[in-house]
Coordinates of C-alpha atoms in Angstrom, one line a residue:
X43 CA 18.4 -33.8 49.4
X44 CA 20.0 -36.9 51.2
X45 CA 21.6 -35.8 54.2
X46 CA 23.7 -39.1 54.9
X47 CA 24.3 -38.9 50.9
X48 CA 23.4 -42.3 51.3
X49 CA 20.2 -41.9 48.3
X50 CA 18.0 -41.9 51.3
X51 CA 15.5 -39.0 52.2
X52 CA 12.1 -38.8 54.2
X53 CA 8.9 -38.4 52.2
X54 CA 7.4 -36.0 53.7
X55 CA 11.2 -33.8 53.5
X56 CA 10.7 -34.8 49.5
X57 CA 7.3 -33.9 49.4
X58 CA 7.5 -30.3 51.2
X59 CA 10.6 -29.8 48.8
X60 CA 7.8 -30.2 46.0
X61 CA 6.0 -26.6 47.3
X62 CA 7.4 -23.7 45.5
X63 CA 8.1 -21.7 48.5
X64 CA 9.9 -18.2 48.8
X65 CA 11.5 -16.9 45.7
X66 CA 14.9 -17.9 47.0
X67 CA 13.3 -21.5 47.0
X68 CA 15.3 -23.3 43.9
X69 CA 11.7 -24.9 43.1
X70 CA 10.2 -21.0 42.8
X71 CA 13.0 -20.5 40.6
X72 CA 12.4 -23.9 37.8
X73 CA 8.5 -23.0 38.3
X74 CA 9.3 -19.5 37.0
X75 CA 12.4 -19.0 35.3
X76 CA 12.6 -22.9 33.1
X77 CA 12.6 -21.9 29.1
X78 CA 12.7 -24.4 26.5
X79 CA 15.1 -23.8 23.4
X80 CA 12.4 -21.6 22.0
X81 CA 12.0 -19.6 24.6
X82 CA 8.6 -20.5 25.8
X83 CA 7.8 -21.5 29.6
X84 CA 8.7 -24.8 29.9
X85 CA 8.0 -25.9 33.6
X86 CA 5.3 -23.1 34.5
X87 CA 2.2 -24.5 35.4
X88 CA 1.7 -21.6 38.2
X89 CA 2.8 -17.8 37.5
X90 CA 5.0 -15.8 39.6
X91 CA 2.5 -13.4 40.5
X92 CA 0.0 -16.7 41.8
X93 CA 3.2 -17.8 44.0
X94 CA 3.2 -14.4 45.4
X95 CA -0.5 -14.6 46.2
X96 CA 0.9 -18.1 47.8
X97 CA 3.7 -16.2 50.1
X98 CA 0.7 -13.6 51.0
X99 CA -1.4 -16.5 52.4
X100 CA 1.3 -17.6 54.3
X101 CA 2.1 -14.1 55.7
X102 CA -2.3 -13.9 56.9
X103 CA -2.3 -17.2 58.4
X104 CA 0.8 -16.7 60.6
X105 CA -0.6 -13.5 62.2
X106 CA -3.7 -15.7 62.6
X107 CA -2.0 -18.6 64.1
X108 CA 0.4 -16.3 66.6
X109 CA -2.3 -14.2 67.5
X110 CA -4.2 -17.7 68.6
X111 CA -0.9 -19.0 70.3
X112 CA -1.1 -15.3 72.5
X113 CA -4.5 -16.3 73.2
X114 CA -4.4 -19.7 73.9
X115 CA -6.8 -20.5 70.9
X116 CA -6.9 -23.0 68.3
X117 CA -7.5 -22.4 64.7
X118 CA -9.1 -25.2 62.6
X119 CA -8.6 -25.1 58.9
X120 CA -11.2 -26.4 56.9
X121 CA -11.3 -28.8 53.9
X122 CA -12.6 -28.3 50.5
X123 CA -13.0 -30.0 47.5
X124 CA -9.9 -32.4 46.2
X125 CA -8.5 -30.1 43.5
X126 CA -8.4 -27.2 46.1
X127 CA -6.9 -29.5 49.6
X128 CA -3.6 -30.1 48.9
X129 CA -2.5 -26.2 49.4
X130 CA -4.6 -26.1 52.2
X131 CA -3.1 -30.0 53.6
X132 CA 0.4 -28.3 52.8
X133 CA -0.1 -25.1 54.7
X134 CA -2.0 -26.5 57.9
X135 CA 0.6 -28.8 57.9
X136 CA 3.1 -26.2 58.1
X137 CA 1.3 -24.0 60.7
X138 CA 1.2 -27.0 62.8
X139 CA 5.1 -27.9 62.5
X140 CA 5.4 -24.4 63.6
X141 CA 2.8 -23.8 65.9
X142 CA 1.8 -27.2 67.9
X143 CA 5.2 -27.9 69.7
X144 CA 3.7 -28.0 73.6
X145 CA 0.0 -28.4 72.3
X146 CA -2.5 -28.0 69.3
X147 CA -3.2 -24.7 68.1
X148 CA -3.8 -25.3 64.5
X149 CA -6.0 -28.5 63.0
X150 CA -6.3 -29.9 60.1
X151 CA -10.0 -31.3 58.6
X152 CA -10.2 -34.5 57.0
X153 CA -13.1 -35.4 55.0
X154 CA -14.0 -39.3 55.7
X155 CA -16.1 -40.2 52.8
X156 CA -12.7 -39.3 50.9
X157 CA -10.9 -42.7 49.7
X158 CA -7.8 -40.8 50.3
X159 CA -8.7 -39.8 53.7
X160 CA -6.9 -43.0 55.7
X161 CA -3.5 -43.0 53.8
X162 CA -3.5 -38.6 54.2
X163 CA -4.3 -38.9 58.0
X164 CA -1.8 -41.5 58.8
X165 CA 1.2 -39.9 56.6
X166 CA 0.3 -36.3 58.3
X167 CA 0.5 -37.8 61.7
X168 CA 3.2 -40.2 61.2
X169 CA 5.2 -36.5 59.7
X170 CA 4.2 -35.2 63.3
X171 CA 5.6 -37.8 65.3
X172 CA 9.2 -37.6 63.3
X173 CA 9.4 -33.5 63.3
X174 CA 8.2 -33.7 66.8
X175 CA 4.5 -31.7 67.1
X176 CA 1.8 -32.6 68.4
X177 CA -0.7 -33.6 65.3
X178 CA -4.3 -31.9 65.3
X179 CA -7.0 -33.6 63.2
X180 CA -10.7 -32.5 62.9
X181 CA -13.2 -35.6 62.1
X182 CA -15.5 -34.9 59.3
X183 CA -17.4 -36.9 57.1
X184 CA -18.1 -34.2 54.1
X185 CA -19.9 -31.7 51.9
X186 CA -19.2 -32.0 48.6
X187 CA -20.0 -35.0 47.1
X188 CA -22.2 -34.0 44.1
X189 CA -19.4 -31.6 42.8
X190 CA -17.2 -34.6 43.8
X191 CA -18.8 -37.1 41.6
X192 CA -19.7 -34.9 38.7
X193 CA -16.3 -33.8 38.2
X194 CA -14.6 -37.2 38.5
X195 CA -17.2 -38.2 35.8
X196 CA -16.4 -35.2 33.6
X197 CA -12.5 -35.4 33.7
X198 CA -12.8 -39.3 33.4
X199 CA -11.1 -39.9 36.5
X200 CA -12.2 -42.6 39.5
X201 CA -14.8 -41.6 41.8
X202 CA -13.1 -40.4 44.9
X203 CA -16.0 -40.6 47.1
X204 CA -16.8 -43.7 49.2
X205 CA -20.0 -45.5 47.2
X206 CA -22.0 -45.7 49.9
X207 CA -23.0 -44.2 53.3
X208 CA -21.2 -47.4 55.2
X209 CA -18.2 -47.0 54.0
X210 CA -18.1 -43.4 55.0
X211 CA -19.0 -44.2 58.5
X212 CA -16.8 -47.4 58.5
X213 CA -13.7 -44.8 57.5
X214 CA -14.7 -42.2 60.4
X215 CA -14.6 -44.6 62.7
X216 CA -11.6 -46.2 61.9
X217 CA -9.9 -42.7 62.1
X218 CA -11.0 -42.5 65.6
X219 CA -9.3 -45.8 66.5
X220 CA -6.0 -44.5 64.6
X221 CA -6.3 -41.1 66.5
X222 CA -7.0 -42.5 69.7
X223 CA -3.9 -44.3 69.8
X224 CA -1.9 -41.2 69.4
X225 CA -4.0 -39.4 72.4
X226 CA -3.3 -41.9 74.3
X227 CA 0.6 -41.4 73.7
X228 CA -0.6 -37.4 74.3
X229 CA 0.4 -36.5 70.4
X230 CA -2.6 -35.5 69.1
X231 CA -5.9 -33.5 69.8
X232 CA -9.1 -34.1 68.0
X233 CA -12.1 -32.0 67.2
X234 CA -15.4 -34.8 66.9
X235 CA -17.2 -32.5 64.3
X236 CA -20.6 -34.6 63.5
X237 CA -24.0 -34.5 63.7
X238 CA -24.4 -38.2 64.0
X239 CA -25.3 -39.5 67.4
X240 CA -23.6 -43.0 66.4
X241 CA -20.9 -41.8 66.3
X242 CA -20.5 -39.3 69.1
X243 CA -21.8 -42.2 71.2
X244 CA -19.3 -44.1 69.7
X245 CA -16.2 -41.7 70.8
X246 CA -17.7 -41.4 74.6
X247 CA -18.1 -45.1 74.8
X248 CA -14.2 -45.7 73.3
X249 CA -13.0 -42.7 75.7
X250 CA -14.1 -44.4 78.5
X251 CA -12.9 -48.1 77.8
X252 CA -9.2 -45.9 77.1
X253 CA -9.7 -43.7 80.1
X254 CA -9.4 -40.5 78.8
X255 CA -10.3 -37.9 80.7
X256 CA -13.7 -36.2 79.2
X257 CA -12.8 -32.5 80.0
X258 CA -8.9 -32.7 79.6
X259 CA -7.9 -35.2 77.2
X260 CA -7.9 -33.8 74.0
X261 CA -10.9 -35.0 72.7
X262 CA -13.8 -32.3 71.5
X263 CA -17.0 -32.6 70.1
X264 CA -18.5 -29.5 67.9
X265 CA -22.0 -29.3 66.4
X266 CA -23.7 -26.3 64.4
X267 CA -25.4 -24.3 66.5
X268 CA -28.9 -25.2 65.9
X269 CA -28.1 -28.5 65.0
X270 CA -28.0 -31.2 67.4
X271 CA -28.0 -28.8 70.7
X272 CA -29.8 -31.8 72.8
X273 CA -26.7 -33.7 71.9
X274 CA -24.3 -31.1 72.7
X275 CA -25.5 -29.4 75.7
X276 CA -25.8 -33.1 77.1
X277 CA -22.1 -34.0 76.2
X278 CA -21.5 -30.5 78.3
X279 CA -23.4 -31.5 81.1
X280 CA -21.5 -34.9 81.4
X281 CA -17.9 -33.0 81.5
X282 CA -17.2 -33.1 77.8
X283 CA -15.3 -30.1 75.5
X284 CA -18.4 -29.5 73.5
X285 CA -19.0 -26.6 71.7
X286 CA -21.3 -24.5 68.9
X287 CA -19.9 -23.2 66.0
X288 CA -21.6 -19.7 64.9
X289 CA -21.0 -19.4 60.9
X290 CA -20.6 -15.5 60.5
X291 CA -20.0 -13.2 57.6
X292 CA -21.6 -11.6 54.5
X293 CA -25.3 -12.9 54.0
X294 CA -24.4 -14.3 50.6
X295 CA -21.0 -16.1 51.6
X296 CA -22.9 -17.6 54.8
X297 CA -25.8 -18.7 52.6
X298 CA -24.1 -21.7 50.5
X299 CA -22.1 -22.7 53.5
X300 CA -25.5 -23.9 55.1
X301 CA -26.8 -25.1 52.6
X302 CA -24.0 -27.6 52.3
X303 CA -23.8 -28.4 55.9
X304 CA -27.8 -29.0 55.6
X305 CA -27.2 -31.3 52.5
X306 CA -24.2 -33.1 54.6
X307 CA -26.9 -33.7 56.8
X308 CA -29.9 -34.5 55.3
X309 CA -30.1 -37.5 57.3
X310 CA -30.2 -35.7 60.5
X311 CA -32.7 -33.1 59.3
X312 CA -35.1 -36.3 58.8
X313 CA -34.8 -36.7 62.5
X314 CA -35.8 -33.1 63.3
X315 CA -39.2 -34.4 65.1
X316 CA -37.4 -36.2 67.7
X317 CA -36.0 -32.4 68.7
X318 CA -39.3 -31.0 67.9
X319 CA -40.9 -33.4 70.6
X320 CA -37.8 -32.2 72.9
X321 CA -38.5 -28.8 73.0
X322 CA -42.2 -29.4 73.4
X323 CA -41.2 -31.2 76.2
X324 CA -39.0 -28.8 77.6
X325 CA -41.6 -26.1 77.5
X326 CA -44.1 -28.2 78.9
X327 CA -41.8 -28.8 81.6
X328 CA -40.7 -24.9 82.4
X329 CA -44.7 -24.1 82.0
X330 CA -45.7 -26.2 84.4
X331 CA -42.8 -25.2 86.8
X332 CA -44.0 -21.5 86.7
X333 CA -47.3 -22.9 87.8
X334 CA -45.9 -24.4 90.8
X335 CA -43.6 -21.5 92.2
X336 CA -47.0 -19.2 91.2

């Protein structure tokens, strides 16, 4: 593992090393083949046939992620809940290594009312910077906090949650500042996914004290459509990437993923009248201007 034999070796070399892999990986192999005198598995905590289903996720998402290369698209990977991310961390990682060497095609999500979120970022983007892509984070604050909590509480583990709303915006923030830097040094592209007008005022003000370009410097802003459209149709009217993101699929696979996205927001929804008022406003407006050309 040390290639100086020196007893020294990159964390995030050690930590890949700690994926099963390919069957010709020597990890596959202890994960599959390790007996103790008895005869009974000894290190198996995953089957073969579940590393298989592994290799066949790997095999999908690298048609997906050449397929966005050809087209000059980017794919952005979503996060779930704690005891599901680090195979999804591991494998948009990956795609990235393999995928982002002139610009981002594949993102990552990172979940900022996560405790662990600051210390994951930094070590995925620091790993970028040594193997030499170009890192692609997407900013979210996240969904799953009741399932979160409950767990942690069941299984007697420590909350992983932030304990308040403060700290979650505090942490989103703060990833900005940390991601800005590397824009600046043109080794990273974010996607600004949030409802929050705080914040996204908060990115336009710091891109313009930095001097990033709004339209080509890696920065993007993405709201639900439905959600938020004064604020992003304004962000597209001032020369910002700002786009809608159109959940699609089955009626009752599409069904929860709202749902979450309207409890992540809650706090937004509260603000609904101020849209309300918008669009009466707007209509007023386009009445009124039919009246004139009449």
């Amino acid at each position: 593992m040390s290639p100086n034999e020196l007893g020294h070796v990159k964390f995030h070399k050690f930590r890949d090393l700690c994926m099963p892999g390919s069957p010709n990986n020597p990890l596959y192999k202890l994960l599959t083949n390790s007996k103790r005198s008895d005869g009974t598995p000894g290190l198996n905590p995953i089957s073969g046939a579940h590393l298989s289903a592994l290799n066949r996720v790997e095999q999908r998402l690298t048609q997906l992620c050449e397929r966005a290369v050809e087209l000059d698209a980017k794919i952005l990977v979503d996060a779930e809940q704690t005891y599901f991310q680090p195979v999804i961390d591991y494998f948009a990682n990956l795609l990235m290594s393999r995928y982002n060497k002139e610009k981002a095609h594949v993102f990552n999500t990172y979940q900022c009312y996560l405790k662990s979120t600051p210390s994951q970022l930094i070590y995925d983007a620091d790993k970028a910077e040594v193997m030499g892509y170009k890192f692609g984070a997407k900013l979210v604050r996240g969904a799953y906090m009741e399932q979160e909590r409950q767990r942690a509480l069941d299984l007697n583990y420590e909350d992983p949650i932030y304990p308040d709303k403060a700290h979650t915006n505090s942490c989103y923030h703060n990833m900005v500042e940390i991601l800005l830097k590397q824009i600046e040094m043109e080794k990273c592209e974010v996607m600004i996914a949030s409802h929050n007008e705080f914040s996204i005022q908060y990115v336009v003000e710091r891109m313009r004290q930095c001097e990033i370009c709004p339209a080509t410097g890696g920065i993007y802003f993405g709201q639900l459509l439905g959600m938020c459209d004064q604020v992003t149709y304004l962000l597209g009217a001032g020369g910002y990437s700002s786009y809608k993101y159109v959940p699609y699929g089955p009626i009752e696979a599409v069904l929860p993923y709202l749902s979450r996205r309207a409890y992540e927001n809650k706090g937004m929804l509260k603000g609904s009248q101020k849209e309300i008022e918008l669009l009466r406003g707007e209509l007023k407006r386009r009445r009124w201007s039919v009246f004139r050309t009449a």
